[in-house]
Short mmCIF file of C-alpha atoms in Angstrom, two decimals:
data_model
loop_
_atom_site.label_atom_id
_atom_site.label_comp_id
_atom_site.label_asym_id
_atom_site.label_seq_id
_atom_site.Cartn_x
_atom_site.Cartn_y
_atom_site.Cartn_z
CA ARG Z 1 0.00 0.00 0.00
CA SER Z 2 1.04 3.58 -0.51
CA PRO Z 3 2.41 5.60 2.47
CA SER Z 4 -0.77 7.70 2.53
CA ASN Z 5 -2.95 4.56 2.72
CA ARG Z 6 -0.80 3.12 5.51
CA LEU Z 7 -1.08 6.40 7.42
CA ARG Z 8 -4.88 6.41 7.06
CA SER Z 9 -5.04 2.77 8.21
CA ARG Z 10 -2.91 3.56 11.25
CA LYS Z 11 -5.07 6.55 12.18
CA TRP Z 12 -8.18 4.37 11.87
CA ALA Z 13 -6.59 1.68 14.07
CA ASP Z 14 -5.58 4.29 16.66
CA GLN Z 15 -9.17 5.54 16.81
CA VAL Z 16 -10.52 2.00 17.26
CA PHE Z 17 -8.11 1.31 20.13
CA ALA Z 18 -8.94 4.67 21.69
CA VAL Z 19 -12.65 3.82 21.67
CA LEU Z 20 -11.99 0.36 23.11
CA GLY Z 21 -9.88 1.95 25.85
CA PHE Z 22 -12.86 4.04 26.92
CA LEU Z 23 -15.26 1.09 27.22
CA PRO Z 24 -14.33 0.02 30.78
CA TRP Z 25 -14.93 3.61 31.94
CA VAL Z 26 -18.32 4.09 30.32
CA THR Z 27 -19.87 0.60 30.18
CA PRO Z 28 -22.70 0.42 32.74
CA ILE Z 29 -21.77 -1.53 35.86
CA PRO Z 30 -24.22 -4.44 36.22
CA ILE Z 31 -26.23 -4.52 39.45
CA THR Z 32 -26.78 -8.22 40.10
CA ASP Z 33 -29.80 -9.84 41.75
CA GLU Z 34 -27.52 -11.03 44.55
CA PHE Z 35 -26.37 -7.47 45.23
CA ARG Z 36 -29.96 -6.18 45.18
CA LYS Z 37 -30.92 -8.87 47.69
CA TRP Z 38 -28.07 -7.76 49.94
CA LEU Z 39 -29.22 -4.13 49.66
CA THR Z 40 -32.72 -5.14 50.69
CA GLU Z 41 -31.33 -6.78 53.82
CA VAL Z 42 -28.97 -3.93 54.70
CA GLN Z 43 -31.35 -1.06 53.83
CA PRO Z 44 -28.65 1.63 53.47
CA GLN Z 45 -29.52 5.21 54.39
CA MET Z 46 -26.95 6.75 52.07
CA ILE Z 47 -24.57 5.81 49.24
CA PHE Z 48 -20.90 6.70 49.78
CA THR Z 49 -18.78 6.98 46.64
CA ILE Z 50 -15.46 8.34 45.45
CA GLY Z 51 -16.77 8.48 41.87
CA GLY Z 52 -13.99 8.47 39.34
CA GLY Z 53 -15.75 7.96 36.04
CA LEU Z 54 -19.00 7.79 34.12
CA ALA Z 55 -19.61 4.08 34.75
CA VAL Z 56 -19.30 4.49 38.53
CA LEU Z 57 -21.42 7.64 38.70
CA SER Z 58 -24.14 6.08 36.55
CA ALA Z 59 -24.32 3.05 38.85
CA VAL Z 60 -24.47 5.29 41.93
CA LEU Z 61 -27.34 7.32 40.46
CA ARG Z 62 -29.25 4.15 39.51
CA LEU Z 63 -28.93 2.83 43.04
CA SER Z 64 -29.94 6.20 44.48
CA ASP Z 65 -33.10 6.10 42.35
CA ASP Z 66 -33.89 2.47 43.22
CA LEU Z 67 -33.34 2.88 46.96
CA GLY Z 68 -34.58 6.45 47.33
CA VAL Z 69 -31.50 7.47 49.32
CA PRO Z 70 -29.05 10.39 48.95
CA VAL Z 71 -25.40 10.26 47.86
CA ALA Z 72 -22.31 11.23 49.87
CA PRO Z 73 -19.36 11.75 47.49
CA LEU Z 74 -15.71 12.07 48.53
CA PHE Z 75 -13.56 13.66 45.81
CA THR Z 76 -9.97 12.51 46.15
CA ASP Z 77 -8.68 14.17 42.99
CA ASP Z 78 -9.97 16.43 40.23
CA TRP Z 79 -11.09 13.72 37.81
CA ILE Z 80 -14.14 15.73 36.75
CA LYS Z 81 -11.74 18.21 35.13
CA TRP Z 82 -9.39 15.88 33.28
CA LEU Z 83 -11.28 12.68 32.44
CA TYR Z 84 -12.12 12.02 28.77
CA GLN Z 85 -9.77 14.54 27.22
CA ARG Z 86 -7.73 12.44 24.80
CA GLY Z 87 -10.05 10.28 22.73
CA PRO Z 88 -12.35 10.51 19.71
CA LEU Z 89 -15.47 10.50 21.92
CA ASP Z 90 -14.35 13.41 24.12
CA ALA Z 91 -17.29 15.76 23.62
CA PHE Z 92 -19.95 13.07 24.00
CA LEU Z 93 -18.39 11.52 27.10
CA ARG Z 94 -17.65 14.79 28.85
CA ASN Z 95 -21.22 15.97 28.30
CA ARG Z 96 -22.60 12.78 29.86
CA LEU Z 97 -20.05 12.96 32.70
CA ALA Z 98 -20.99 16.58 33.50
CA THR Z 99 -24.69 15.66 33.63
CA ALA Z 100 -24.06 12.69 35.95
CA PHE Z 101 -21.72 14.76 38.14
CA HIS Z 102 -24.27 17.54 38.70
CA CYS Z 103 -27.03 14.98 39.35
CA CYS Z 104 -24.77 13.50 42.01
CA LEU Z 105 -24.22 16.91 43.63
CA GLN Z 106 -27.96 17.60 43.65
CA ARG Z 107 -28.52 14.40 45.67
CA SER Z 108 -25.71 15.09 48.14
CA PRO Z 109 -26.57 16.57 51.55
CA VAL Z 110 -22.84 16.40 52.34
CA ARG Z 111 -19.97 16.71 49.86
CA MET Z 112 -16.42 15.89 50.93
CA THR Z 113 -13.01 16.65 49.45
CA VAL Z 114 -9.57 15.34 50.32
CA SER Z 115 -8.09 18.76 51.20
CA GLU Z 116 -9.01 22.32 52.18
CA ALA Z 117 -7.65 23.66 48.88
CA MET Z 118 -9.93 21.31 46.97
CA ALA Z 119 -12.94 22.26 49.11
CA GLU Z 120 -12.35 25.96 48.39
CA GLU Z 121 -11.92 25.34 44.65
CA TYR Z 122 -15.05 23.17 44.40
CA CYS Z 123 -17.12 25.71 46.33
CA ARG Z 124 -15.99 28.33 43.83
CA ARG Z 125 -16.70 26.13 40.79
CA TYR Z 126 -19.90 24.36 41.73
CA GLY Z 127 -21.43 26.32 44.61
CA GLY Z 128 -22.80 24.81 47.79
CA GLN Z 129 -20.64 23.50 50.62
CA PHE Z 130 -17.72 21.08 50.41
CA ILE Z 131 -16.14 19.75 53.60
CA PRO Z 132 -12.43 18.78 53.81
CA CYS Z 133 -12.17 15.15 54.87
CA MET Z 134 -8.68 13.72 54.53
CA ASP Z 135 -8.00 10.00 54.36
CA LEU Z 136 -7.09 8.74 57.80
CA VAL Z 137 -4.34 6.27 58.62
CA ALA Z 138 -4.29 4.20 61.82
CA LEU Z 139 -0.63 4.56 62.76
CA ASN Z 140 -0.82 1.78 65.36
CA GLU Z 141 -1.34 -0.69 62.50
CA PHE Z 142 2.15 0.04 61.20
CA GLY Z 143 4.08 -0.54 64.43
CA TYR Z 144 6.84 2.00 63.91
CA GLU Z 145 10.13 1.20 65.64
CA PRO Z 146 13.45 3.06 65.88
CA TYR Z 147 15.31 2.63 62.62
CA GLU Z 148 18.37 0.42 62.62
CA VAL Z 149 20.91 -0.12 59.85
CA ARG Z 150 20.50 -3.69 58.65
CA GLN Z 151 23.20 -5.90 57.27
CA ARG Z 152 21.52 -6.47 53.91
CA PRO Z 153 20.74 -4.51 50.74
CA VAL Z 154 19.09 -1.19 51.53
CA LYS Z 155 15.48 -1.76 50.51
CA PHE Z 156 13.48 1.07 48.92
CA LEU Z 157 9.73 0.53 48.53
CA PHE Z 158 7.00 2.14 46.43
CA VAL Z 159 3.34 1.19 46.77
CA GLY Z 160 0.84 3.07 44.65
CA TYR Z 161 -0.38 4.23 41.25
CA LEU Z 162 2.11 4.67 38.40
CA GLU Z 163 0.21 7.42 36.57
CA PRO Z 164 0.27 10.16 35.52
CA GLU Z 165 3.90 9.65 34.51
CA ARG Z 166 5.02 8.62 38.01
CA TRP Z 167 6.58 5.53 36.46
CA ARG Z 168 9.20 7.77 34.82
CA SER Z 169 10.48 8.95 38.20
CA LEU Z 170 10.65 5.35 39.40
CA LYS Z 171 12.49 4.38 36.22
CA SER Z 172 15.10 7.08 36.91
CA LEU Z 173 15.46 5.84 40.47
CA GLY Z 174 15.93 2.26 39.32
CA ASP Z 175 18.54 3.32 36.77
CA SER Z 176 20.42 5.19 39.50
CA PHE Z 177 20.37 2.09 41.69
CA GLU Z 178 21.90 0.08 38.85
CA ALA Z 179 24.82 2.52 38.80
CA LEU Z 180 25.17 2.48 42.60
CA ARG Z 181 25.26 -1.32 42.69
CA SER Z 182 28.07 -1.30 40.14
CA GLU Z 183 29.99 0.93 42.55
CA GLY Z 184 29.48 -1.45 45.46
CA LEU Z 185 26.52 0.20 47.24
CA VAL Z 186 23.86 -2.50 47.34
CA VAL Z 187 20.38 -0.96 47.11
CA SER Z 188 17.13 -2.24 45.62
CA LEU Z 189 13.71 -0.86 44.73
CA ASP Z 190 10.53 -2.93 45.10
CA ILE Z 191 7.42 -1.66 43.30
CA TYR Z 192 3.86 -2.72 44.13
CA SER Z 193 0.96 -1.36 42.11
CA PHE Z 194 -2.42 -2.24 40.61
CA PRO Z 195 -2.83 -5.04 38.02
CA ASP Z 196 -3.60 -2.70 35.09
CA GLN Z 197 -0.63 -0.50 36.01
CA ILE Z 198 1.73 -3.46 36.22
CA ALA Z 199 0.50 -4.66 32.82
CA LYS Z 200 1.20 -1.24 31.26
CA TYR Z 201 4.50 -0.30 32.89
CA GLY Z 202 5.91 -3.42 34.53
CA SER Z 203 8.25 -4.32 31.68
CA LEU Z 204 9.68 -0.77 31.70
CA LEU Z 205 10.39 -0.81 35.43
CA HIS Z 206 11.39 -4.41 36.08
CA SER Z 207 15.18 -4.55 36.00
CA PRO Z 208 16.38 -6.94 38.72
CA PRO Z 209 18.14 -6.93 41.04
CA ALA Z 210 18.19 -3.10 41.29
CA SER Z 211 14.48 -2.56 40.50
CA GLN Z 212 11.77 -5.19 40.74
CA VAL Z 213 8.06 -4.95 40.00
CA ARG Z 214 6.36 -7.29 42.45
CA ARG Z 215 2.57 -7.64 42.35
CA ALA Z 216 -0.73 -6.08 43.26
CA VAL Z 217 -1.48 -6.35 46.99
CA PRO Z 218 -4.66 -5.79 49.01
CA PHE Z 219 -4.53 -2.86 51.39
CA ALA Z 220 -4.49 -5.19 54.41
CA GLU Z 221 -1.01 -6.42 53.40
CA VAL Z 222 0.52 -2.96 52.95
CA PRO Z 223 1.52 -2.35 56.62
CA GLU Z 224 3.65 -5.51 56.64
CA LEU Z 225 5.36 -4.44 53.41
CA LEU Z 226 6.17 -1.05 54.89
CA LYS Z 227 7.69 -2.61 58.01
CA GLU Z 228 10.18 -4.56 55.90
CA ALA Z 229 11.40 -1.51 53.97
CA ASP Z 230 14.28 0.80 54.87
CA VAL Z 231 13.08 3.75 52.77
CA LEU Z 232 9.54 4.54 51.57
CA VAL Z 233 9.40 6.22 48.16
CA HIS Z 234 6.97 8.94 47.09
CA VAL Z 235 7.12 10.10 43.48
CA GLU Z 236 5.21 12.60 41.38
CA ALA Z 237 5.21 13.73 37.77
CA PHE Z 238 6.28 17.29 37.11
CA GLY Z 239 5.07 18.08 33.59
CA LEU Z 240 2.62 20.96 33.14
CA LYS Z 241 -0.13 18.60 31.98
CA ASP Z 242 0.51 16.26 34.91
CA ASP Z 243 0.49 19.13 37.38
CA ALA Z 244 -2.91 20.23 36.05
CA GLU Z 245 -4.25 16.74 36.82
CA THR Z 246 -2.72 16.38 40.28
CA ALA Z 247 -2.90 19.96 41.60
CA LEU Z 248 -5.80 19.16 43.95
CA SER Z 249 -4.84 15.56 44.66
CA PHE Z 250 -3.46 14.19 47.90
CA SER Z 251 -1.59 11.17 46.61
CA THR Z 252 0.34 8.27 48.12
#
């Protein structure tokens, strides 16, 4: 085929994959008979949600209608601003997301955000009252002890999400550890993340023994992982686009 035909074919393929990538975020979440039976037994007075996409919000609104109960959202980052910005269905999806978002606010006697800065910004944007409600951590679950130098490789640990672009910072760290190990300083980086994140970035980050991508872990196992580490790693992305996405977040 001619170069122009190949280019058109590639653009068409890119659009198809972009649409397929949106499907998990917009496909309605099924509400099973078993779940409805459980709801009948529990009789909830309110639906708590952290939202995060059209599929989740649509399910929350359906349940709110079915049960006749209000919604209590906690916004942990500014997803309403940056979701659905990079695909061929942008305008359609963002319009539906905005409608679902405002329906959610109308049913919310209390609206929570993860920080004071976010509460102030959301009050300015959307009106009404937003209450800061940070995620709480039970420190006694972690059993902190005085740090001691251990006679083994110094173990760095990251547990969390690898986007937006956080994986690049971890890649730089792993590359640095490769160089340090060649100079005789034995250090290692263990990375734990979510299954979809490991599938996307694992091969880029896994470079044993300096940097190893482990597995996805349930939250209940995290305290034990932290106890075994010498240094806990927090990374962020620093591009202008990334900063726009994370400016109101309270990550890691």
